[in-house]
Coordinates of C-alpha atoms in Angstrom, one line a residue:
M21 CA -5.3 -16.4 16.0
P22 CA -3.4 -14.5 13.3
V23 CA 0.0 -15.6 12.9
A24 CA 1.9 -12.3 12.6
S25 CA 4.4 -10.3 14.6
N26 CA 4.4 -6.7 15.5
D27 CA 7.5 -6.5 13.3
A28 CA 5.5 -7.6 10.3
R29 CA 2.8 -5.0 10.9
A30 CA 5.4 -2.3 11.5
A31 CA 7.2 -3.2 8.3
H32 CA 3.9 -2.9 6.4
A33 CA 3.1 0.5 7.9
D34 CA 6.6 1.6 6.9
G35 CA 6.1 0.2 3.4
V36 CA 2.9 2.2 3.1
Q37 CA 4.5 5.4 4.2
R38 CA 7.4 4.9 1.6
L39 CA 4.7 4.4 -1.0
L40 CA 3.0 7.7 0.1
T41 CA 6.3 9.6 0.1
S42 CA 7.1 8.4 -3.4
Y43 CA 3.7 9.4 -4.6
R44 CA 4.1 13.0 -3.3
A45 CA 7.5 13.2 -5.0
I46 CA 5.9 12.7 -8.5
P47 CA 5.1 16.1 -10.1
P48 CA 1.3 16.8 -10.3
D49 CA 1.4 16.9 -14.2
A50 CA 3.1 13.4 -14.4
T51 CA 1.4 10.2 -14.7
V52 CA 1.8 7.9 -11.6
R53 CA 3.1 4.4 -12.3
L54 CA 4.6 1.6 -10.3
A55 CA 8.4 1.2 -10.0
K56 CA 8.7 -2.6 -10.0
P57 CA 11.4 -5.0 -11.3
T58 CA 9.0 -7.6 -12.6
S59 CA 5.7 -7.8 -14.6
N60 CA 3.5 -10.4 -16.0
L61 CA 1.9 -8.1 -18.7
F62 CA 2.5 -8.7 -22.3
R63 CA 1.5 -5.2 -23.5
A64 CA 4.2 -3.1 -24.9
R65 CA 4.0 0.4 -23.7
A66 CA 5.6 3.8 -24.2
K67 CA 8.9 4.3 -22.5
N68 CA 8.7 6.6 -19.5
S69 CA 11.8 7.6 -17.5
A70 CA 9.8 9.2 -14.7
K71 CA 10.4 7.8 -11.2
G72 CA 7.6 5.5 -10.2
L73 CA 5.8 4.5 -6.9
D74 CA 8.1 2.8 -4.4
T75 CA 6.4 -0.5 -3.5
S76 CA 9.5 -2.2 -2.2
G77 CA 7.9 -2.4 1.3
L78 CA 4.8 -4.1 0.1
T79 CA 5.9 -7.5 -0.9
H80 CA 5.2 -9.6 2.2
V81 CA 2.5 -11.7 3.9
I82 CA 1.4 -9.6 6.9
A83 CA -0.6 -12.3 8.8
V84 CA -2.2 -15.6 8.4
D85 CA -5.2 -16.5 10.6
P86 CA -5.7 -20.4 10.4
D87 CA -8.7 -20.2 12.6
A88 CA -10.5 -17.7 10.5
G89 CA -9.1 -19.1 7.2
T90 CA -7.9 -15.7 6.1
A91 CA -4.7 -13.9 5.4
D92 CA -3.7 -10.2 5.5
V93 CA -1.3 -9.7 2.4
A94 CA 0.6 -6.7 1.1
G95 CA -0.4 -5.7 -2.5
M96 CA 2.9 -6.6 -4.1
C97 CA 3.2 -10.0 -2.5
T98 CA 3.8 -12.7 -5.0
Y99 CA 1.7 -15.9 -5.0
E100 CA 4.9 -17.8 -4.5
D101 CA 5.5 -16.1 -1.2
L102 CA 1.8 -16.3 -0.3
V103 CA 1.6 -20.0 -0.9
A104 CA 4.8 -20.5 1.1
A105 CA 3.2 -18.7 4.0
T106 CA -0.2 -20.6 3.9
L107 CA 0.6 -24.2 3.0
P108 CA 2.4 -24.9 6.5
H109 CA -1.1 -24.2 7.9
G110 CA -2.8 -26.6 5.4
L111 CA -4.4 -23.7 3.6
S112 CA -4.2 -22.1 0.2
P113 CA -5.7 -19.0 -1.6
L114 CA -9.0 -20.0 -3.2
V115 CA -7.5 -19.4 -6.6
V116 CA -3.6 -19.5 -7.3
P117 CA -2.8 -18.1 -10.7
Q118 CA -0.3 -20.4 -12.4
L119 CA 2.9 -18.2 -12.4
K120 CA 4.9 -17.6 -9.3
T121 CA 5.6 -14.0 -9.7
I122 CA 2.0 -12.8 -10.3
T123 CA 1.2 -10.6 -7.3
L124 CA -2.0 -10.8 -5.3
G125 CA -2.7 -7.1 -6.0
G126 CA -2.0 -7.7 -9.7
A127 CA -4.4 -10.7 -9.9
V128 CA -7.0 -8.6 -8.2
T129 CA -6.7 -5.5 -10.3
G130 CA -6.2 -7.6 -13.3
L131 CA -7.6 -11.1 -13.7
G132 CA -6.2 -14.4 -12.5
I133 CA -7.7 -17.8 -13.2
E134 CA -6.7 -21.5 -12.3
S135 CA -8.0 -25.0 -12.0
A136 CA -10.0 -24.2 -8.9
S137 CA -11.9 -21.4 -10.8
F138 CA -14.8 -23.7 -11.8
R139 CA -15.8 -23.7 -8.0
N140 CA -14.0 -20.7 -6.7
G141 CA -14.3 -18.0 -9.4
L142 CA -11.7 -15.3 -9.9
P143 CA -9.1 -14.1 -7.3
H144 CA -11.0 -10.9 -6.5
E145 CA -14.1 -12.8 -5.4
S146 CA -12.2 -14.1 -2.2
V147 CA -11.2 -10.5 -1.2
L148 CA -12.9 -9.4 2.0
E149 CA -11.5 -5.8 2.0
M150 CA -8.7 -3.8 0.5
D151 CA -6.7 -0.7 1.3
I152 CA -6.2 1.2 -1.9
L153 CA -3.9 4.1 -2.9
T154 CA -6.2 6.3 -5.1
G155 CA -5.5 9.1 -7.3
T156 CA -6.1 11.7 -4.6
G157 CA -2.9 10.3 -2.8
D158 CA -5.1 8.8 -0.1
V159 CA -5.3 5.3 1.2
V160 CA -8.9 4.3 1.4
R161 CA -10.6 1.1 2.6
A162 CA -12.9 -0.7 0.0
S163 CA -15.1 -3.6 0.8
P164 CA -18.7 -4.6 0.0
D165 CA -19.9 -2.2 2.6
E166 CA -17.2 0.6 2.5
N167 CA -16.6 2.5 -0.7
P168 CA -18.5 -0.4 -2.5
D169 CA -18.3 1.4 -5.9
L170 CA -14.5 1.3 -5.8
F171 CA -14.6 -2.4 -4.5
R172 CA -16.7 -3.5 -7.5
A173 CA -14.9 -1.6 -10.2
F174 CA -11.4 -2.4 -9.0
P175 CA -11.1 -5.9 -10.7
N176 CA -9.9 -5.5 -14.2
S177 CA -9.0 -1.9 -13.8
Y178 CA -5.3 -2.7 -14.2
G179 CA -4.0 0.1 -11.8
T180 CA -6.1 2.9 -13.3
L181 CA -8.2 3.3 -10.3
G182 CA -5.4 2.9 -7.8
Y183 CA -3.1 0.3 -6.3
S184 CA -4.0 -2.1 -3.5
V185 CA -1.5 -1.8 -0.5
R186 CA -3.2 -4.5 1.6
L187 CA -5.7 -7.1 1.0
T188 CA -7.6 -9.5 3.4
I189 CA -8.6 -12.7 1.5
E190 CA -10.2 -16.0 2.3
L191 CA -8.2 -19.2 2.3
E192 CA -9.3 -22.8 1.9
P193 CA -8.2 -26.1 3.4
V194 CA -5.9 -28.3 1.2
Q195 CA -4.3 -31.7 1.6
P196 CA -0.6 -32.6 1.2
Y197 CA -1.2 -34.2 -2.3
V198 CA -3.2 -33.9 -5.5
R199 CA -4.2 -37.1 -7.4
L200 CA -4.6 -36.4 -11.1
R201 CA -6.5 -38.0 -13.9
H202 CA -5.7 -37.1 -17.4
V203 CA -8.7 -38.0 -19.4
R204 CA -8.3 -38.2 -23.2
F205 CA -10.9 -37.2 -25.7
H206 CA -10.9 -37.6 -29.5
S207 CA -13.4 -34.9 -30.1
L208 CA -13.7 -31.3 -28.7
S209 CA -17.5 -31.7 -28.2
G210 CA -16.8 -34.9 -25.9
L211 CA -14.2 -32.9 -23.9
L212 CA -16.6 -29.8 -23.4
D213 CA -19.5 -32.1 -22.6
A214 CA -17.5 -33.7 -19.8
M215 CA -16.2 -30.4 -18.6
E216 CA -19.7 -28.9 -18.3
R217 CA -20.9 -31.9 -16.3
I218 CA -18.0 -31.5 -13.9
A219 CA -18.6 -27.8 -13.5
E220 CA -22.2 -28.4 -12.9
T221 CA -22.0 -31.4 -10.4
G222 CA -18.6 -31.0 -9.0
G223 CA -17.8 -34.6 -9.6
W224 CA -16.5 -37.2 -12.2
N225 CA -17.2 -40.8 -12.3
G226 CA -18.6 -40.7 -8.7
E227 CA -15.6 -38.8 -7.2
T228 CA -15.3 -35.2 -6.1
V229 CA -13.3 -33.0 -8.3
D230 CA -11.3 -30.2 -6.6
Y231 CA -9.3 -28.9 -9.7
L232 CA -10.1 -28.9 -13.3
D233 CA -8.4 -27.7 -16.5
G234 CA -7.5 -29.0 -19.9
V235 CA -5.2 -28.9 -22.9
V236 CA -6.1 -29.1 -26.6
F237 CA -3.2 -30.5 -28.7
S238 CA -5.4 -30.8 -31.8
A239 CA -9.0 -31.3 -32.9
G240 CA -8.5 -35.0 -32.3
E241 CA -6.4 -35.0 -29.2
S242 CA -7.4 -33.1 -26.1
Y243 CA -7.4 -33.8 -22.4
L244 CA -9.1 -33.0 -19.1
C245 CA -6.8 -32.8 -16.1
V246 CA -9.0 -33.7 -13.2
G247 CA -7.5 -33.1 -9.7
Q248 CA -8.6 -34.5 -6.3
R249 CA -7.0 -33.5 -2.9
S250 CA -5.4 -36.5 -1.2
A251 CA -4.0 -37.1 2.3
T252 CA -2.5 -40.5 1.3
P253 CA 1.2 -40.5 1.2
G254 CA 3.1 -42.2 -1.6
P255 CA 5.4 -41.6 -4.6
V256 CA 5.0 -38.3 -6.5
S257 CA 6.1 -37.1 -9.8
D258 CA 8.7 -34.2 -10.2
Y259 CA 8.4 -31.9 -13.3
T260 CA 11.0 -29.4 -12.1
G261 CA 13.8 -31.5 -13.6
Q262 CA 14.1 -33.3 -17.1
D263 CA 10.4 -34.4 -17.3
I264 CA 7.9 -31.8 -18.7
F265 CA 4.4 -31.5 -17.2
Y266 CA 2.4 -30.9 -20.2
R267 CA 4.0 -33.8 -22.1
S268 CA 3.1 -36.1 -19.2
I269 CA -0.6 -35.4 -19.8
Q270 CA -0.6 -37.2 -23.2
H271 CA -1.4 -41.0 -23.7
D272 CA -2.5 -43.2 -26.5
S273 CA -5.9 -44.6 -26.3
P274 CA -8.7 -45.3 -28.8
D275 CA -11.4 -44.6 -26.3
D276 CA -12.8 -41.3 -25.1
G277 CA -12.6 -41.0 -21.4
A278 CA -9.4 -43.3 -21.1
E279 CA -7.4 -42.0 -18.1
K280 CA -3.7 -41.7 -17.1
H281 CA -3.0 -41.2 -13.4
D282 CA -0.4 -39.1 -11.7
R283 CA 0.3 -37.6 -8.3
L284 CA 1.9 -34.4 -7.2
T285 CA 2.6 -32.7 -3.8
T286 CA 0.1 -29.8 -3.5
H287 CA 3.0 -27.3 -3.8
D288 CA 4.2 -28.8 -7.0
Y289 CA 0.6 -29.0 -8.4
L290 CA 0.1 -25.3 -7.8
W291 CA 3.3 -24.6 -9.7
R292 CA 3.1 -27.4 -12.3
W293 CA 2.8 -24.9 -15.2
D294 CA 5.4 -22.4 -13.9
T295 CA 8.5 -24.5 -14.7
D296 CA 8.0 -24.4 -18.4
W297 CA 5.7 -21.4 -18.6
F298 CA 3.1 -23.9 -19.6
W299 CA 4.7 -25.0 -22.9
C300 CA 6.2 -21.7 -23.8
S301 CA 9.9 -22.5 -22.7
R302 CA 10.3 -24.5 -25.8
A303 CA 10.9 -21.2 -27.7
F304 CA 14.1 -20.9 -25.7
G305 CA 15.2 -24.5 -26.2
A306 CA 14.6 -25.3 -22.6
Q307 CA 12.6 -28.5 -23.5
N308 CA 15.4 -29.8 -25.7
P309 CA 17.0 -32.6 -23.4
R310 CA 20.5 -31.5 -24.4
I311 CA 19.9 -28.0 -23.4
R312 CA 17.6 -28.7 -20.5
R313 CA 20.3 -30.8 -18.8
W314 CA 22.5 -27.8 -18.5
W315 CA 19.8 -25.2 -17.8
P316 CA 20.0 -24.5 -14.1
R317 CA 16.9 -25.6 -12.3
R318 CA 16.4 -22.4 -10.5
Y319 CA 16.2 -20.6 -13.9
R320 CA 13.4 -22.9 -15.1
R321 CA 10.7 -20.5 -14.2
S322 CA 8.3 -18.1 -15.8
S323 CA 10.1 -15.0 -14.5
V324 CA 13.2 -15.9 -16.3
Y325 CA 11.4 -16.6 -19.5
W326 CA 9.6 -13.3 -19.3
K327 CA 12.8 -11.4 -19.0
L328 CA 14.0 -13.2 -22.1
I329 CA 10.9 -12.0 -23.9
G330 CA 11.5 -8.6 -22.6
Y331 CA 15.0 -8.6 -24.2
D332 CA 13.4 -9.7 -27.5
Q333 CA 10.9 -7.0 -27.4
R334 CA 13.5 -4.4 -26.7
Y335 CA 16.0 -5.5 -29.4
G336 CA 13.7 -7.1 -32.0
I337 CA 15.7 -10.3 -31.9
A338 CA 13.1 -12.7 -33.2
D339 CA 12.1 -10.4 -36.1
R340 CA 15.8 -10.1 -37.1
I341 CA 16.0 -14.0 -37.1
E342 CA 13.0 -14.2 -39.3
K343 CA 14.4 -11.6 -41.6
R344 CA 17.7 -13.3 -41.9
H345 CA 15.9 -16.4 -43.0
G346 CA 13.8 -14.7 -45.6
R347 CA 10.6 -14.8 -43.5
P348 CA 8.2 -12.0 -42.6
P349 CA 8.1 -10.6 -39.1
R350 CA 5.7 -12.2 -36.6
E351 CA 2.6 -10.9 -34.8
R352 CA 2.4 -11.7 -31.1
V353 CA -0.7 -13.5 -30.3
V354 CA -0.6 -13.9 -26.4
Q355 CA -4.2 -13.9 -25.1
D356 CA -6.7 -15.4 -22.5
I357 CA -10.3 -15.1 -23.5
E358 CA -13.5 -16.4 -21.9
V359 CA -16.5 -17.7 -23.8
P360 CA -19.6 -19.4 -22.5
I361 CA -19.0 -23.2 -22.3
E362 CA -21.8 -23.9 -24.8
R363 CA -20.0 -21.7 -27.4
T364 CA -16.4 -23.0 -26.7
V365 CA -16.5 -25.7 -29.2
E366 CA -17.5 -23.3 -31.8
F367 CA -14.6 -21.0 -30.8
L368 CA -12.1 -23.8 -30.7
Q369 CA -13.0 -25.1 -34.1
W370 CA -12.7 -21.5 -35.6
F371 CA -9.4 -21.1 -33.9
L372 CA -7.8 -24.3 -35.0
D373 CA -9.0 -23.5 -38.6
N374 CA -7.6 -20.0 -38.6
V375 CA -4.8 -19.5 -36.1
P376 CA -1.7 -21.8 -36.3
I377 CA -1.1 -22.0 -32.5
E378 CA -1.0 -25.1 -30.3
P379 CA -1.4 -26.4 -27.7
I380 CA -4.4 -24.4 -26.2
W381 CA -5.1 -24.2 -22.5
L382 CA -8.7 -24.6 -21.2
C383 CA -9.9 -23.7 -17.9
P384 CA -13.6 -23.6 -16.7
L385 CA -14.8 -20.6 -14.7
R386 CA -18.0 -20.0 -12.6
L387 CA -18.4 -16.8 -10.5
R388 CA -18.8 -17.7 -6.9
G389 CA -22.0 -15.7 -6.1
D390 CA -24.5 -13.2 -7.4
R391 CA -22.3 -10.1 -7.2
D392 CA -21.5 -8.4 -10.5
W393 CA -18.2 -6.9 -11.5
P394 CA -18.8 -4.1 -14.0
L395 CA -15.4 -4.0 -15.7
Y396 CA -15.5 -7.7 -16.7
P397 CA -19.3 -8.3 -16.9
I398 CA -19.5 -12.1 -17.2
R399 CA -22.6 -13.4 -15.9
P400 CA -23.2 -15.2 -12.5
H401 CA -24.5 -18.8 -12.5
R402 CA -23.1 -19.4 -16.0
T403 CA -20.1 -21.5 -16.9
Y404 CA -17.4 -20.0 -19.0
V405 CA -14.2 -21.4 -20.3
N406 CA -10.9 -19.5 -20.3
V407 CA -9.0 -20.3 -23.5
G408 CA -5.3 -19.4 -23.4
F409 CA -3.1 -19.3 -26.3
W410 CA 0.4 -17.8 -26.2
S411 CA 2.6 -17.7 -29.3
S412 CA 3.0 -15.8 -32.6
V413 CA 1.9 -15.9 -36.2
P414 CA 3.1 -14.3 -39.4
V415 CA 2.1 -10.7 -39.7
G416 CA -1.1 -10.1 -41.8
P417 CA -2.2 -7.1 -43.9
E418 CA -2.5 -4.7 -41.0
E419 CA -1.2 -4.3 -37.6
G420 CA -2.8 -6.8 -35.2
H421 CA -4.6 -8.6 -37.8
T422 CA -4.9 -12.0 -36.2
N423 CA -5.6 -10.4 -32.7
K424 CA -8.3 -8.4 -34.3
L425 CA -10.0 -11.4 -35.9
I426 CA -9.8 -13.1 -32.4
E427 CA -11.4 -10.1 -30.7
R428 CA -14.3 -10.0 -33.2
R429 CA -15.0 -13.7 -32.9
V430 CA -14.9 -13.6 -29.1
S431 CA -17.4 -10.8 -29.1
E432 CA -19.6 -12.7 -31.6
L433 CA -19.7 -15.6 -29.1
E434 CA -20.6 -13.4 -26.1
G435 CA -17.1 -13.7 -24.6
H436 CA -14.6 -11.3 -23.2
K437 CA -10.8 -11.2 -23.2
S438 CA -8.3 -10.3 -20.5
L439 CA -6.3 -7.0 -21.0
Y440 CA -2.9 -8.0 -20.0
S441 CA -1.8 -8.2 -23.6
D442 CA -2.4 -6.3 -26.9
A443 CA -5.8 -5.0 -27.5
F444 CA -7.2 -3.3 -30.7
Y445 CA -10.8 -2.2 -29.8
S446 CA -12.3 1.1 -30.8
P447 CA -13.1 3.4 -27.9
E448 CA -17.0 2.7 -28.3
E449 CA -16.6 -1.1 -28.4
F450 CA -14.2 -1.0 -25.4
D451 CA -16.7 1.1 -23.4
S452 CA -19.4 -1.5 -24.1
L453 CA -17.2 -4.3 -22.9
Y454 CA -15.2 -2.9 -20.0
G455 CA -17.4 -0.8 -17.7
G456 CA -18.3 2.2 -19.8
E457 CA -20.0 4.9 -17.7
I458 CA -19.6 3.0 -14.5
Y459 CA -15.9 3.0 -14.9
K460 CA -15.8 6.8 -15.8
T461 CA -17.9 7.6 -12.7
V462 CA -15.6 5.7 -10.3
K463 CA -12.6 7.2 -12.0
K464 CA -13.8 10.7 -11.5
T465 CA -14.6 9.9 -7.9
Y466 CA -11.3 8.3 -6.8
D467 CA -8.9 9.9 -9.5
P468 CA -10.3 13.3 -10.1
D469 CA -7.1 14.8 -11.5
S470 CA -6.3 11.7 -13.8
R471 CA -3.1 10.9 -11.9
F472 CA -3.3 7.3 -13.2
L473 CA -3.8 6.4 -16.8
D474 CA -7.2 5.8 -18.3
L475 CA -7.9 2.1 -18.8
Y476 CA -8.4 2.5 -22.6
A477 CA -5.2 4.5 -22.8
K478 CA -3.3 1.8 -20.9
A479 CA -4.8 -1.4 -22.4
V480 CA -5.2 -0.2 -26.1
R481 CA -3.1 2.8 -26.6
R482 CA -0.2 1.2 -24.7
Q483 CA 0.7 4.4 -22.9

């Protein structure tokens, strides 16, 4: 039976009403936006002092149904809170994006990915139904059978078709622990061959694989992180203190396929990347042992680092430092892209030759079923690899020079990139990659007066 009180459902209904009241208070000629204290987007956007939608009552888990393996969740609930509600039942969302403050609604209207994605696909594929505030000011139900056009177009629409206020999602059983094997490779081709075999078979060296991602430190040093659920109690590692997870992956071995073993609680495994924002906390000195010792543990998390980035963007701190040292400003290169697995070595070799950023995160992905998602049209029954790189490079001869090079290379390799950061596509190319006429038709149906921004205006023009 669902684990929820009448109070939880009443609180959600009250939250929806506050959302609708705030929508109606926005002038008809004003663009509708969320009013939220946090974000995991890296796109700069035009300043807007207009009052936004009140989502403060939509941050909770409404109900968990352990028997059905589902959860009813408010759209602005963070994965941190969602996981805290499901793990006591031995359950987890099918895909848990790596950063605690990503919201369920954000992962569905944007894109989320994690080490279960090689078998569970993307977060929106586990959604059974959604209630969505549309541009007409109505909350409509969307599912494969009800308003299916909106249901299919909602993923990767980034709030331009509406905002989810409630989602019913599938959950899956988990064990208390995750056993890890960090497998070293000395060639990119060796790593990708092994990744492809695991994605196709679901196993490695005769054992089932439940979680799979990887890290490239250089062309000659890369690792697969192979995870298996475990009920066996015993010692576990802790990477929320002085030890740093991504450094724990590395080990010396002359042989491809050599392994280093580790164990984490499932909770700590799901958030293993959040403590150091993968490896990006080093930009703030948080990986320096002398600083880390005094950096409060509760502040070692992605939301804090994101706020520091926000201050930098607002005041141009990093560019001022570069100028003071006689160096040119830097171009932000913060992207996640997907390319077919058979083209991934080609992309990585090009990237390592042309973009001075390391490490690089790899996460294989296969859609769960046959359904297509027009705003992010990767093909079913085909393995892709998400390649994540998050840093900056010296500015080039034009705005976005390196990002544009990456966009072109990704398109040449039949890939796509997420839209949470800077994008530089022409309108024509953008339409060909992100829904085109299908998006425009759904937009006219559910937002006929353009109360929400257009996707191109939001993703590329940064409005």
